[in-house]
PDB file of C-alpha atoms in Angstrom:
ATOM      1  CA  UNK B   1     -24.949  45.154  20.582  1.00  0.00           C
ATOM      2  CA  UNK B   2     -25.744  44.558  17.113  1.00  0.00           C
ATOM      3  CA  UNK B   3     -25.829  41.404  15.208  1.00  0.00           C
ATOM      4  CA  UNK B   4     -23.427  40.119  13.314  1.00  0.00           C
ATOM      5  CA  UNK B   5     -24.157  40.127   9.730  1.00  0.00           C
ATOM      6  CA  UNK B   6     -21.961  38.678   6.544  1.00  0.00           C
ATOM      7  CA  UNK B   7     -21.055  40.545   3.741  1.00  0.00           C
ATOM      8  CA  UNK B   8     -20.576  38.279   1.215  1.00  0.00           C
ATOM      9  CA  UNK B   9     -22.101  34.974   0.629  1.00  0.00           C
ATOM     10  CA  UNK B  10     -20.404  31.683   2.067  1.00  0.00           C
ATOM     11  CA  UNK B  11     -18.523  29.486  -0.739  1.00  0.00           C
ATOM     12  CA  UNK B  12     -19.945  26.639  -1.859  1.00  0.00           C
ATOM     13  CA  UNK B  13     -18.939  23.361  -0.173  1.00  0.00           C
ATOM     14  CA  UNK B  14     -15.738  21.620  -1.661  1.00  0.00           C
ATOM     15  CA  UNK B  15     -16.972  18.227  -3.192  1.00  0.00           C
ATOM     16  CA  UNK B  16     -13.921  15.659  -3.634  1.00  0.00           C
ATOM     17  CA  UNK B  17     -12.857  12.085  -3.085  1.00  0.00           C
ATOM     18  CA  UNK B  18     -14.174  12.296   0.606  1.00  0.00           C
ATOM     19  CA  UNK B  19     -13.919   8.582   1.095  1.00  0.00           C
ATOM     20  CA  UNK B  20     -10.473   8.311  -0.265  1.00  0.00           C
ATOM     21  CA  UNK B  21      -9.117  11.227   1.811  1.00  0.00           C
ATOM     22  CA  UNK B  22     -10.944   9.901   5.045  1.00  0.00           C
ATOM     23  CA  UNK B  23      -9.368   6.293   4.141  1.00  0.00           C
ATOM     24  CA  UNK B  24      -5.895   8.017   3.692  1.00  0.00           C
ATOM     25  CA  UNK B  25      -5.867   9.908   6.963  1.00  0.00           C
ATOM     26  CA  UNK B  26      -7.226   6.665   8.924  1.00  0.00           C
ATOM     27  CA  UNK B  27      -4.435   4.775   7.627  1.00  0.00           C
ATOM     28  CA  UNK B  28      -2.183   7.467   8.188  1.00  0.00           C
ATOM     29  CA  UNK B  29      -3.289   7.327  11.951  1.00  0.00           C
ATOM     30  CA  UNK B  30      -2.753   3.789  12.611  1.00  0.00           C
ATOM     31  CA  UNK B  31       0.553   3.712  10.834  1.00  0.00           C
ATOM     32  CA  UNK B  32       1.650   6.312  13.277  1.00  0.00           C
ATOM     33  CA  UNK B  33       0.322   4.148  16.191  1.00  0.00           C
ATOM     34  CA  UNK B  34       2.245   1.163  14.977  1.00  0.00           C
ATOM     35  CA  UNK B  35       5.142   2.814  14.402  1.00  0.00           C
ATOM     36  CA  UNK B  36       5.217   4.345  17.842  1.00  0.00           C
ATOM     37  CA  UNK B  37       4.437   1.019  19.753  1.00  0.00           C
ATOM     38  CA  UNK B  38       8.102  -0.271  19.862  1.00  0.00           C
ATOM     39  CA  UNK B  39       8.873   2.836  21.573  1.00  0.00           C
ATOM     40  CA  UNK B  40       6.303   2.031  24.204  1.00  0.00           C
ATOM     41  CA  UNK B  41       8.765   2.378  27.179  1.00  0.00           C
ATOM     42  CA  UNK B  42      10.602   5.477  25.796  1.00  0.00           C
ATOM     43  CA  UNK B  43       7.339   7.084  26.037  1.00  0.00           C
ATOM     44  CA  UNK B  44       6.557   5.947  29.000  1.00  0.00           C
ATOM     45  CA  UNK B  45       9.872   7.232  30.370  1.00  0.00           C
ATOM     46  CA  UNK B  46       9.176  10.720  29.818  1.00  0.00           C
ATOM     47  CA  UNK B  47       5.178  10.900  30.495  1.00  0.00           C
ATOM     48  CA  UNK B  48       4.578  10.979  26.733  1.00  0.00           C
ATOM     49  CA  UNK B  49       2.013   7.890  26.294  1.00  0.00           C
ATOM     50  CA  UNK B  50      -0.845  10.544  25.121  1.00  0.00           C
ATOM     51  CA  UNK B  51       1.212  10.589  21.558  1.00  0.00           C
ATOM     52  CA  UNK B  52       0.727   6.882  21.198  1.00  0.00           C
ATOM     53  CA  UNK B  53      -3.119   6.977  22.444  1.00  0.00           C
ATOM     54  CA  UNK B  54      -3.514   9.979  20.267  1.00  0.00           C
ATOM     55  CA  UNK B  55      -2.589   7.979  17.128  1.00  0.00           C
ATOM     56  CA  UNK B  56      -4.594   4.946  18.521  1.00  0.00           C
ATOM     57  CA  UNK B  57      -7.885   7.468  19.121  1.00  0.00           C
ATOM     58  CA  UNK B  58      -7.147   9.066  15.886  1.00  0.00           C
ATOM     59  CA  UNK B  59      -7.254   5.925  13.413  1.00  0.00           C
ATOM     60  CA  UNK B  60     -10.538   4.498  15.596  1.00  0.00           C
ATOM     61  CA  UNK B  61     -12.333   7.763  14.977  1.00  0.00           C
ATOM     62  CA  UNK B  62     -11.434   7.441  11.461  1.00  0.00           C
ATOM     63  CA  UNK B  63     -13.210   4.360  11.459  1.00  0.00           C
ATOM     64  CA  UNK B  64     -16.116   6.012  12.653  1.00  0.00           C
ATOM     65  CA  UNK B  65     -15.691   8.838  10.430  1.00  0.00           C
ATOM     66  CA  UNK B  66     -15.224   6.004   7.263  1.00  0.00           C
ATOM     67  CA  UNK B  67     -18.612   4.643   8.241  1.00  0.00           C
ATOM     68  CA  UNK B  68     -20.080   8.075   8.046  1.00  0.00           C
ATOM     69  CA  UNK B  69     -18.731   9.469   4.618  1.00  0.00           C
ATOM     70  CA  UNK B  70     -19.425   5.922   2.835  1.00  0.00           C
ATOM     71  CA  UNK B  71     -23.002   6.341   3.590  1.00  0.00           C
ATOM     72  CA  UNK B  72     -23.293  10.093   2.969  1.00  0.00           C
ATOM     73  CA  UNK B  73     -21.630   9.383  -0.458  1.00  0.00           C
ATOM     74  CA  UNK B  74     -24.229   6.442  -0.928  1.00  0.00           C
ATOM     75  CA  UNK B  75     -27.124   8.919  -0.143  1.00  0.00           C
ATOM     76  CA  UNK B  76     -25.744  11.498  -2.382  1.00  0.00           C
ATOM     77  CA  UNK B  77     -25.780   8.785  -5.246  1.00  0.00           C
ATOM     78  CA  UNK B  78     -29.054   7.659  -4.720  1.00  0.00           C
ATOM     79  CA  UNK B  79     -30.656  11.006  -4.493  1.00  0.00           C
ATOM     80  CA  UNK B  80     -29.088  11.989  -7.885  1.00  0.00           C
ATOM     81  CA  UNK B  81     -30.440   8.606  -9.655  1.00  0.00           C
ATOM     82  CA  UNK B  82     -33.661   9.808  -8.019  1.00  0.00           C
ATOM     83  CA  UNK B  83     -33.518  13.365  -9.204  1.00  0.00           C
ATOM     84  CA  UNK B  84     -32.530  11.843 -13.070  1.00  0.00           C
ATOM     85  CA  UNK B  85     -35.262   9.442 -12.944  1.00  0.00           C
ATOM     86  CA  UNK B  86     -37.592  12.221 -11.973  1.00  0.00           C
ATOM     87  CA  UNK B  87     -36.248  14.582 -14.561  1.00  0.00           C
ATOM     88  CA  UNK B  88     -36.976  11.336 -17.228  1.00  0.00           C
ATOM     89  CA  UNK B  89     -40.456  11.161 -15.939  1.00  0.00           C
ATOM     90  CA  UNK B  90     -41.169  14.757 -16.424  1.00  0.00           C
ATOM     91  CA  UNK B  91     -39.590  14.800 -20.229  1.00  0.00           C
ATOM     92  CA  UNK B  92     -41.827  12.055 -21.016  1.00  0.00           C
ATOM     93  CA  UNK B  93     -45.052  13.356 -19.726  1.00  0.00           C
ATOM     94  CA  UNK B  94     -44.547  16.678 -21.546  1.00  0.00           C
ATOM     95  CA  UNK B  95     -43.321  15.046 -24.590  1.00  0.00           C
ATOM     96  CA  UNK B  96     -46.034  13.107 -24.498  1.00  0.00           C
TER      97      UNK B  96
END
C-alpha cells in the first residue's frame, strides 16, 4: 500500500479575532445551560438530561479554551515585538 501524499499545498491558517470568537462561544454555551435549567424536570422525565449537562460542559471547556487562546495571543504579540526589535537592531547595525 503506497503512502498518501498531498497533491497541493495546505492553505495558510486563518487568523482573526480568536479570543472574541471563543468568548462568544463560551457565552452561548453558558446561556443555553441557563435557559435549560427551568426545564430540568422536563429533560429528566424524558431521559434528556445530557442536553443540559452538555451545555454546562461546553461552557466550562470554553473557559479552558479562553485561557489557552489568551496565552497564545499574548505569545504571538510578544514574538512579533521581539522580531520588530531584532529587525530594528539589524537595520541600525547595517546602517552604522
